[in-house]
XYZ file of C-alpha atoms in Angstrom:
645
model
C 51.194 45.497 7.777
C 54.341 45.307 6.033
C 52.649 42.370 3.608
C 49.545 45.234 2.351
C 51.966 47.767 1.959
C 53.895 45.799 -0.535
C 50.593 45.014 -2.837
C 50.298 48.528 -4.567
C 53.510 48.406 -6.342
C 52.974 44.178 -6.766
C 50.182 44.683 -8.685
C 52.147 47.382 -10.606
C 54.514 45.191 -12.325
C 53.291 42.244 -11.907
C 50.351 41.753 -14.242
C 50.415 37.986 -14.300
C 48.863 37.366 -10.925
C 45.100 38.069 -11.607
C 43.926 39.572 -8.073
C 42.292 36.462 -6.866
C 45.591 34.326 -6.929
C 47.367 37.436 -5.324
C 44.453 36.675 -2.656
C 45.392 33.080 -3.079
C 49.585 34.255 -2.236
C 48.305 36.266 0.344
C 46.579 33.266 2.228
C 49.320 31.033 1.787
C 52.042 33.821 2.850
C 49.982 34.222 6.224
C 50.406 30.164 6.269
C 53.952 30.195 6.363
C 54.241 33.495 8.443
C 53.640 32.017 11.309
C 54.677 34.692 13.933
C 52.471 37.006 12.010
C 55.862 39.196 11.733
C 55.356 39.492 7.956
C 57.823 38.253 6.962
C 58.816 34.628 6.601
C 62.107 34.471 8.308
C 64.602 31.018 8.093
C 63.269 29.358 10.791
C 59.772 29.363 9.441
C 61.203 28.311 5.890
C 62.717 25.102 8.092
C 59.826 24.295 9.370
C 58.097 24.394 6.176
C 60.425 22.228 4.540
C 60.138 20.040 7.015
C 57.160 18.950 6.632
C 57.763 19.081 2.911
C 59.824 16.053 3.164
C 57.307 13.683 4.520
C 55.953 13.861 0.720
C 58.145 15.251 -1.595
C 61.420 14.046 -3.216
C 64.131 15.645 -1.699
C 65.523 17.053 -5.161
C 62.179 19.292 -5.292
C 62.803 20.330 -1.372
C 66.619 21.071 -2.539
C 65.118 23.454 -5.747
C 62.238 24.825 -3.396
C 64.969 25.744 -0.896
C 67.173 27.274 -3.498
C 64.602 29.585 -5.098
C 63.574 31.148 -1.963
C 67.539 31.593 -1.655
C 68.066 33.421 -4.532
C 64.304 35.470 -4.494
C 65.863 37.069 -0.906
C 66.736 40.083 -2.839
C 67.946 42.297 -0.272
C 69.691 39.318 1.304
C 68.131 40.260 4.478
C 67.611 36.406 5.521
C 63.535 37.250 5.595
C 61.075 37.298 2.633
C 58.706 39.816 2.635
C 55.495 39.223 1.019
C 56.568 41.128 -2.668
C 59.867 38.650 -2.564
C 57.063 35.970 -1.828
C 55.104 36.376 -5.040
C 58.044 36.963 -6.877
C 59.398 33.680 -5.886
C 56.247 32.009 -6.610
C 56.388 33.751 -10.248
C 60.112 31.896 -10.576
C 58.649 28.424 -9.354
C 55.779 28.456 -11.937
C 58.342 29.097 -14.875
C 59.899 25.571 -12.951
C 56.904 23.677 -12.803
C 57.215 23.789 -8.936
C 54.095 26.079 -7.911
C 51.829 23.152 -7.445
C 54.261 21.528 -5.400
C 54.809 24.681 -3.143
C 50.778 25.036 -3.323
C 50.850 21.131 -2.030
C 53.369 22.000 0.691
C 51.840 24.703 2.113
C 48.040 23.290 2.342
C 49.468 20.587 4.350
C 49.441 23.199 7.069
C 45.732 22.457 7.472
C 44.073 21.306 10.782
C 47.459 22.285 12.515
C 46.961 24.136 15.967
C 48.573 27.187 16.854
C 50.426 28.546 20.613
C 51.598 32.020 21.534
C 54.115 33.223 24.009
C 56.724 30.677 23.390
C 59.465 32.350 21.098
C 62.918 32.357 21.913
C 63.119 36.176 20.746
C 59.542 37.534 22.401
C 57.721 36.851 25.205
C 54.296 37.180 23.632
C 52.585 37.861 20.249
C 54.770 34.426 18.657
C 52.855 31.645 17.106
C 53.900 28.069 16.539
C 52.179 25.122 15.020
C 51.727 21.644 15.759
C 49.437 18.940 14.837
C 46.415 16.940 17.402
C 46.832 14.130 15.276
C 50.697 13.497 15.630
C 49.812 14.339 19.086
C 47.255 11.540 19.839
C 48.809 9.061 17.479
C 52.258 9.687 19.233
C 51.012 9.304 22.717
C 48.819 6.442 22.243
C 52.296 4.823 20.776
C 54.877 5.943 24.022
C 52.218 4.741 26.407
C 52.331 1.415 24.573
C 55.693 1.167 24.669
C 57.088 2.300 27.938
C 53.752 1.041 29.786
C 56.058 -1.480 32.221
C 59.233 0.768 32.386
C 59.233 1.142 36.340
C 61.406 5.046 35.506
C 57.950 6.657 33.681
C 55.112 5.410 36.200
C 55.119 8.896 37.440
C 54.457 10.100 33.901
C 52.119 7.473 31.992
C 49.590 6.858 31.082
C 49.904 10.218 29.254
C 46.170 11.730 28.530
C 46.189 12.167 24.535
C 43.373 15.001 24.848
C 45.207 16.846 26.697
C 48.886 18.541 26.555
C 50.385 15.920 29.216
C 52.902 15.172 26.092
C 54.352 18.314 26.309
C 54.870 18.483 30.257
C 55.928 14.871 30.660
C 59.412 15.360 28.543
C 60.361 18.369 30.962
C 62.480 15.663 32.796
C 63.859 14.342 30.160
C 63.514 10.733 31.077
C 60.601 9.581 28.873
C 62.951 11.318 25.643
C 66.001 9.193 27.123
C 63.765 6.166 27.355
C 62.242 6.407 23.915
C 65.369 6.368 22.193
C 66.436 3.085 23.723
C 63.058 1.550 22.121
C 63.810 3.456 18.981
C 67.831 2.221 19.444
C 68.139 -0.489 21.973
C 72.052 0.373 23.986
C 72.071 4.070 22.884
C 71.944 5.298 26.269
C 73.475 3.567 29.414
C 70.608 4.320 31.790
C 72.754 4.264 34.535
C 73.980 7.395 33.789
C 69.635 8.415 33.513
C 68.477 10.668 36.565
C 65.400 9.427 37.900
C 65.516 10.538 41.428
C 65.674 14.041 43.471
C 65.165 15.524 40.167
C 65.590 19.748 40.259
C 66.100 21.949 36.854
C 69.912 21.036 36.978
C 69.368 16.970 37.002
C 66.646 17.438 34.020
C 68.690 19.743 32.053
C 71.221 17.283 32.127
C 68.869 14.196 31.115
C 67.500 16.805 28.313
C 70.798 17.032 26.679
C 71.959 13.644 27.336
C 68.610 12.902 24.936
C 69.387 15.184 22.554
C 72.711 14.519 22.026
C 72.011 10.676 21.963
C 69.197 11.552 19.662
C 72.050 13.102 17.396
C 74.044 10.151 17.520
C 71.094 7.713 16.050
C 70.457 10.546 13.199
C 67.932 12.332 14.211
C 68.441 16.940 13.569
C 68.750 18.753 16.509
C 70.378 21.499 15.083
C 67.341 23.752 16.097
C 66.601 22.684 19.577
C 68.540 22.890 22.829
C 67.451 22.061 26.712
C 65.302 24.946 27.695
C 63.078 24.462 24.483
C 61.955 20.788 26.066
C 61.490 22.148 29.600
C 59.465 24.847 28.186
C 57.347 21.569 26.267
C 57.561 23.639 22.753
C 54.812 21.695 20.799
C 56.059 22.032 17.262
C 59.834 21.139 18.664
C 58.890 18.170 20.964
C 56.740 17.074 18.335
C 59.020 16.847 15.618
C 62.250 15.577 17.698
C 59.534 12.447 19.157
C 58.968 11.838 15.376
C 61.970 11.660 14.581
C 63.075 9.355 17.035
C 59.791 7.231 16.336
C 60.854 6.821 12.872
C 64.203 5.913 13.497
C 62.821 2.578 15.871
C 60.003 1.920 12.860
C 62.673 1.913 10.121
C 65.439 -0.272 11.429
C 64.890 -3.708 10.923
C 63.449 -1.988 6.681
C 66.505 -2.933 5.575
C 67.943 -6.067 3.792
C 70.496 -7.511 6.036
C 68.193 -7.089 8.746
C 65.264 -8.850 6.996
C 66.598 -10.998 4.451
C 63.712 -11.933 2.917
C 63.015 -8.322 1.454
C 65.168 -9.482 -1.527
C 61.584 -11.420 -2.589
C 60.640 -7.733 -3.577
C 62.967 -7.750 -6.561
C 61.152 -7.318 -9.660
C 62.827 -10.108 -12.777
C 64.769 -6.987 -14.275
C 66.442 -5.767 -11.306
C 69.601 -7.075 -9.716
C 70.490 -6.680 -5.531
C 71.974 -3.065 -5.900
C 68.586 -1.665 -7.137
C 67.012 -3.078 -4.013
C 69.829 -1.875 -1.957
C 69.440 1.484 -2.868
C 65.826 1.988 -1.982
C 64.913 3.716 1.019
C 63.006 2.225 4.155
C 59.715 4.149 2.431
C 60.662 2.713 -0.573
C 60.843 -0.954 0.356
C 57.772 -0.377 2.472
C 55.238 0.888 -0.513
C 56.557 -2.518 -2.391
C 55.791 -4.420 0.360
C 52.519 -3.658 0.010
C 52.583 -3.460 -3.868
C 53.299 -7.579 -3.279
C 50.472 -8.262 -1.532
C 47.637 -5.908 -3.130
C 49.041 -7.939 -6.607
C 48.622 -11.279 -4.462
C 45.156 -10.192 -4.010
C 44.741 -8.911 -7.440
C 44.120 -5.619 -7.025
C 44.697 -2.064 -7.818
C 48.585 -1.116 -6.224
C 49.568 2.358 -4.460
C 51.930 4.649 -5.103
C 52.117 6.627 -2.037
C 50.865 6.703 1.658
C 48.505 9.518 1.376
C 45.853 9.865 -1.780
C 46.052 6.466 -2.828
C 45.251 4.741 1.025
C 42.015 7.134 1.738
C 39.571 4.751 0.666
C 40.789 2.230 2.774
C 40.246 -0.224 0.140
C 44.090 -1.199 0.033
C 44.500 -1.492 3.729
C 41.808 -3.763 3.848
C 43.411 -6.594 1.276
C 46.664 -5.595 2.775
C 45.744 -6.772 6.228
C 43.984 -9.942 4.395
C 46.282 -11.153 2.514
C 49.158 -10.370 5.828
C 46.666 -13.153 7.708
C 46.525 -15.495 4.978
C 50.141 -15.636 4.787
C 50.371 -16.295 8.572
C 47.903 -18.767 8.555
C 49.735 -20.902 6.191
C 53.631 -20.322 7.207
C 52.146 -20.122 11.290
C 48.933 -21.871 11.526
C 47.663 -18.512 12.883
C 43.751 -18.473 12.137
C 42.596 -14.223 12.203
C 40.072 -14.173 9.713
C 39.860 -10.876 7.996
C 36.444 -9.499 8.049
C 36.475 -7.706 4.251
C 32.126 -7.239 4.519
C 32.646 -2.928 5.012
C 35.432 -2.539 2.145
C 32.102 -1.482 0.044
C 30.730 1.190 3.194
C 29.499 4.418 1.589
C 30.883 6.617 4.409
C 34.511 6.436 3.922
C 35.199 7.372 7.734
C 32.953 4.675 9.089
C 34.969 2.013 6.448
C 38.008 3.776 8.067
C 37.402 2.800 10.970
C 36.289 -1.108 10.351
C 39.663 -1.873 8.661
C 41.368 -0.177 12.250
C 39.051 -2.799 13.811
C 40.109 -5.263 11.735
C 44.534 -4.181 11.984
C 43.606 -4.107 15.957
C 42.889 -7.979 15.736
C 46.199 -8.444 14.514
C 47.562 -5.985 17.222
C 48.158 -2.972 14.821
C 46.195 -0.630 15.394
C 48.573 2.434 15.782
C 48.923 5.814 14.899
C 46.357 6.247 12.393
C 42.816 7.527 13.264
C 39.745 7.099 10.815
C 39.872 10.631 10.052
C 43.853 10.009 9.482
C 43.462 7.901 6.932
C 40.577 9.415 5.114
C 42.357 12.828 4.807
C 45.510 10.864 3.547
C 47.707 11.962 6.548
C 51.216 10.746 4.871
C 53.187 11.109 8.134
C 51.187 8.854 10.130
C 49.425 6.250 7.673
C 53.484 5.891 6.883
C 53.794 5.231 10.643
C 50.960 2.875 10.597
C 52.477 0.497 7.465
C 55.786 0.909 9.005
C 54.641 -0.721 11.801
C 52.605 -2.927 10.289
C 55.388 -4.646 8.701
C 57.532 -4.736 11.754
C 54.808 -6.996 13.204
C 54.130 -9.052 10.111
C 56.758 -8.895 7.966
C 54.642 -11.405 5.488
C 57.232 -12.332 2.956
C 57.331 -15.587 1.992
C 60.462 -18.022 2.977
C 59.994 -19.358 -0.478
C 60.663 -15.767 -1.841
C 63.886 -15.455 -0.394
C 65.843 -15.881 -3.816
C 62.960 -14.031 -5.293
C 63.853 -16.225 -8.548
C 66.747 -13.956 -9.304
C 69.247 -16.569 -8.053
C 70.593 -14.370 -5.244
C 72.206 -15.907 -2.304
C 72.205 -14.263 1.241
C 75.646 -14.357 1.054
C 75.828 -11.483 -1.390
C 74.603 -9.370 1.256
C 77.360 -6.829 2.882
C 75.662 -5.488 6.994
C 76.348 -2.026 7.424
C 79.827 -1.958 9.604
C 79.794 0.548 12.895
C 81.846 2.789 10.912
C 79.406 3.229 8.093
C 76.596 3.310 10.506
C 78.423 6.289 12.367
C 79.148 8.252 8.677
C 75.486 8.104 8.238
C 73.953 8.969 11.430
C 76.327 12.041 11.501
C 75.078 12.981 8.298
C 71.809 12.988 9.090
C 72.093 14.432 11.852
C 73.271 17.714 10.024
C 70.321 17.919 8.234
C 71.159 16.730 4.715
C 68.563 16.000 2.591
C 67.262 13.719 1.206
C 67.962 11.463 4.130
C 71.040 8.870 3.837
C 69.669 5.424 3.689
C 72.565 3.477 2.484
C 76.003 5.517 2.853
C 77.215 4.392 -0.726
C 74.630 4.382 -3.049
C 72.830 7.694 -1.519
C 76.230 9.490 -1.793
C 77.016 8.128 -5.859
C 75.356 11.859 -7.209
C 77.557 14.038 -4.522
C 74.838 16.196 -3.535
C 75.046 14.645 -0.029
C 78.974 15.199 -0.358
C 78.487 18.616 -1.509
C 76.125 19.253 1.233
C 78.526 18.365 3.893
C 81.592 20.665 2.178
C 79.585 23.735 3.153
C 79.052 22.209 6.481
C 82.914 22.360 6.980
C 83.050 25.361 5.712
C 84.084 24.685 2.175
C 82.321 26.850 -0.492
C 80.268 25.001 -3.472
C 79.381 26.344 -6.679
C 76.026 25.100 -7.094
C 75.826 26.465 -10.671
C 78.217 23.826 -11.444
C 76.356 20.739 -9.745
C 73.681 18.901 -11.731
C 70.271 18.364 -9.636
C 67.802 15.490 -10.251
C 65.355 14.981 -12.016
C 68.041 13.723 -14.216
C 67.502 13.154 -18.070
C 66.773 9.396 -18.559
C 69.904 9.289 -20.922
C 73.030 10.332 -19.272
C 71.708 10.348 -16.111
C 74.957 9.062 -14.529
C 77.012 11.276 -16.564
C 75.454 14.066 -14.289
C 76.343 12.314 -11.207
C 79.636 11.262 -12.458
C 80.237 15.122 -13.248
C 79.045 16.058 -9.618
C 81.146 12.988 -8.344
C 84.327 14.539 -10.191
C 83.595 17.993 -8.800
C 83.050 16.762 -5.735
C 86.829 14.968 -5.555
C 88.005 19.088 -6.688
C 86.601 20.624 -4.227
C 88.159 18.102 -1.563
C 91.784 18.461 -3.335
C 92.152 21.617 -4.162
C 90.121 23.592 -1.782
C 89.221 21.405 1.113
C 92.809 20.147 0.868
C 92.174 16.883 2.003
C 94.395 13.754 1.127
C 92.395 11.999 -2.280
C 95.241 10.158 -3.702
C 93.741 7.729 -6.198
C 90.189 8.950 -5.581
C 88.652 9.858 -8.825
C 84.855 10.716 -9.081
C 83.922 7.825 -10.761
C 84.869 6.062 -7.318
C 82.365 7.804 -5.613
C 79.845 7.248 -8.354
C 80.554 3.402 -8.497
C 79.748 3.389 -4.708
C 83.097 1.981 -3.943
C 83.443 1.776 0.038
C 87.024 1.700 0.278
C 87.143 5.138 -1.643
C 83.838 6.778 -0.512
C 84.858 5.859 3.311
C 88.087 7.676 3.009
C 86.639 11.147 1.564
C 83.867 10.541 4.095
C 86.130 10.273 7.380
C 88.315 13.475 6.127
C 85.220 15.699 6.119
C 83.331 14.310 9.437
C 87.053 15.129 11.188
C 87.319 18.366 9.588
C 83.851 18.624 11.385
C 85.019 17.546 14.449
C 87.487 19.355 14.927
C 85.855 22.641 13.487
C 85.233 23.844 16.752
C 88.597 24.226 18.059
C 90.030 25.874 15.195
C 90.463 28.651 17.188
C 93.185 27.358 19.499
C 96.672 25.531 18.658
C 98.237 29.214 17.777
C 95.991 29.417 14.813
C 97.442 26.349 13.412
C 95.564 23.511 11.785
C 93.928 21.317 14.727
C 96.099 18.102 14.294
C 96.239 14.699 16.116
C 99.331 15.866 18.696
C 97.377 18.658 19.585
C 94.187 16.980 20.704
C 96.209 14.309 22.024
C 98.610 16.651 24.189
C 95.097 18.297 25.292
C 93.935 15.203 26.728
C 97.176 14.265 28.578
C 97.914 17.583 30.214
C 94.376 17.662 31.318
C 94.685 14.741 32.995
C 97.824 15.350 34.702
C 96.604 18.726 35.933
C 93.735 16.744 37.397
C 95.707 14.934 39.345
C 95.317 11.374 36.875
C 97.790 9.264 36.897
C 96.735 7.627 33.749
C 98.047 8.690 29.635
C 97.722 7.798 26.574
C 100.614 7.455 24.018
C 97.978 7.909 20.796
C 94.510 7.463 19.775
C 95.791 3.257 19.102
C 96.447 3.067 22.611
C 95.345 -0.275 23.913
C 94.529 1.154 27.298
C 91.944 2.968 26.037
C 89.860 -0.279 25.675
C 88.927 0.049 28.871
C 87.344 3.096 28.685
C 89.089 4.556 31.847
C 91.582 7.361 30.027
C 87.939 8.955 29.131
C 85.950 8.235 32.350
C 88.937 9.687 34.288
C 88.926 13.040 31.390
C 85.169 13.402 32.096
C 85.902 13.546 35.634
C 88.612 16.099 35.184
C 86.427 18.054 33.053
C 83.032 17.872 34.686
C 83.785 16.658 38.691
C 80.972 14.348 40.383
C 79.699 13.371 37.307
C 80.960 9.877 37.320
C 79.681 7.420 40.161
C 82.979 5.642 40.419
C 80.950 2.290 41.616
C 79.688 2.035 38.268
C 83.315 1.949 36.743
C 84.940 -1.618 36.318
C 88.576 -1.842 37.340
C 90.692 -4.360 36.103
C 91.522 -7.697 38.302
C 95.283 -8.528 38.838
C 95.737 -6.451 35.119
C 92.865 -8.017 33.174
C 89.657 -6.671 32.761
C 86.939 -8.749 31.182
C 85.585 -8.150 27.449
C 82.240 -7.584 29.400
C 83.531 -5.357 32.128
C 85.433 -3.158 28.738
C 81.944 -2.821 26.836
C 80.487 -1.745 30.291
C 82.616 0.957 30.781
C 82.711 1.947 27.105
C 78.528 2.263 27.414
C 79.033 4.247 30.589
C 81.575 6.544 29.172
C 79.775 7.295 25.921
C 77.083 8.275 27.842
C 78.719 10.206 30.390
C 80.184 12.786 27.621
C 76.535 13.324 25.738
C 75.481 14.139 29.316
C 78.014 16.540 30.080
C 77.376 18.226 26.785
C 79.691 16.852 23.874
C 78.033 15.968 20.809
C 79.589 12.259 19.991
C 79.221 9.655 17.248
C 81.308 7.259 18.538
C 80.100 3.874 19.774
C 80.604 1.665 22.683
C 82.590 -0.835 20.462
C 84.782 1.514 19.128
C 86.431 2.095 22.416
C 86.448 -1.568 23.184
C 87.859 -2.256 19.789
C 90.182 0.987 19.967
C 89.147 2.192 16.257
C 91.707 5.418 15.964
C 89.381 7.427 13.738
C 85.935 7.477 16.404
C 88.526 7.460 19.522
C 89.951 11.004 17.943
C 86.421 12.330 17.506
C 85.520 11.244 21.064
C 88.805 12.988 22.603
C 87.936 16.038 19.977
C 84.476 16.551 20.690
C 85.451 16.241 24.987
C 88.394 18.699 23.903
C 85.896 21.232 22.525
C 83.402 21.016 25.256
C 85.849 21.353 27.566
C 87.580 24.933 26.056
C 83.729 25.995 26.014
C 83.398 25.246 29.250
C 86.934 26.813 30.586
C 86.001 29.999 28.459
C 82.910 30.383 30.461
């Protein structure tokens, strides 16, 4: 095997690694090399680092990735064992080796399966977690129990492979997306009867494009993978979808009671900059402080003994008895049970009394499964927020008027970024971009080269941290102005660094526009694709297909009816539109409710035929020219690709 050939040369010049350590590294290499090819491929690294993001800060994941890229000395896009050992030495010098070891160790307790690679039909292995399978099956069974369109699939058995066969027709995935983000998919568009391979594929394409629109990363998944029921991809997608739903309300504008989690020395901006995970940790610790017990710093090692959970459940019950006169008494008698698995089981029985026994088994608690414990706590928060009304102003004199909710446009930009797999995950558009790192990643997505040697990466020094972030933002503006040739008049690095809405949105819009039209760059006689080229294509496609509708610009009020979009979809994919679903004007007037129904239908149809659309229905009804442009550009790209085929 290629790994062993490398070892002779390895021991001759890597003298600082003992034979025992070399054996450990060989074992680590095998854990990452899940297809046993003798090399670590880009895909395998992606799988590893996707898992790492659940337990590591984003900057550490980025450092690991950058070290691996630099360690691919012959640039063949795969890592040999010799390169792997050299990389480990480099990680050791950066004090990242322990981080990397922990990341690999998390791959214990996973199941391998073979014969499902896109490159070969046998001998290939990927991995997935039995614990996740059980947790997700139980959650889906409960969430969709009353859905008439899922009766042929539910309940699934958590102890077999039924989850991976149940996603084949796409219905379950579409329904789960709507569970997490209601009305993302117009369910009139889902194929539910007389299912064949083509109609099931349409559902899966609809699900994938809709998942992307709510911020899930689906760049490495296609409909064929899901129809084949590839466990690692199915579980990865489901976790993202479920997580979107679990985290939806863990946000201050959605639950102003979270202001009560401010500490005395903080202002509202400090709280607004926290991720949902960090807010959850604060919420738990507020309850633990009220209980007079130790706080926690993670959802893995610190919760293994179930003590924090016992106290959390007890505080929630006491709070609800005080606020709502509900009388659920938590039995704390098992908190000192010596058998940790038995203690965890008794704790979960108390959680069941609050109707919150979800996601974790006793073993998931005692083994510190961070992903599933995070889901358990998020669900507990959603069911029982338990932030006292009296804490609303938190003693900081901050009223709710200071909180500006996220606009549709901001939400669209954030979901677009996350769907591309930027790291760390963008929770707050302005705060999470103020160090410039996300912007640099987006530049690379639109083929603007970034010199990463000029970029400051965290952890930043205690003194001068903001100066390092400001330097990044200055470089980001420089790249946008001089390399990408964006219009950035009046925009400086300090504007991005301060989280200025106006200036950040101006740059982000140009990035999204560049990304959206990049697929069209080979058309238009080599010219830069401008608005007029897209507009001309829309109108010519409509007229060539005998549609009597035309638009004068992306601000045309006719777009508010969505009829130009629906006609265009019919022209690109004849037979897709069910015309009895489309609302028409009566005496020249279309009601607002009918406009919204048409918009929902149009956007879901666009995603179903294969267009990656981030536009929201309100954008069409209100005729937001930016988002209208991206919709038509996506349809143009899909239409041209289809014409070439």
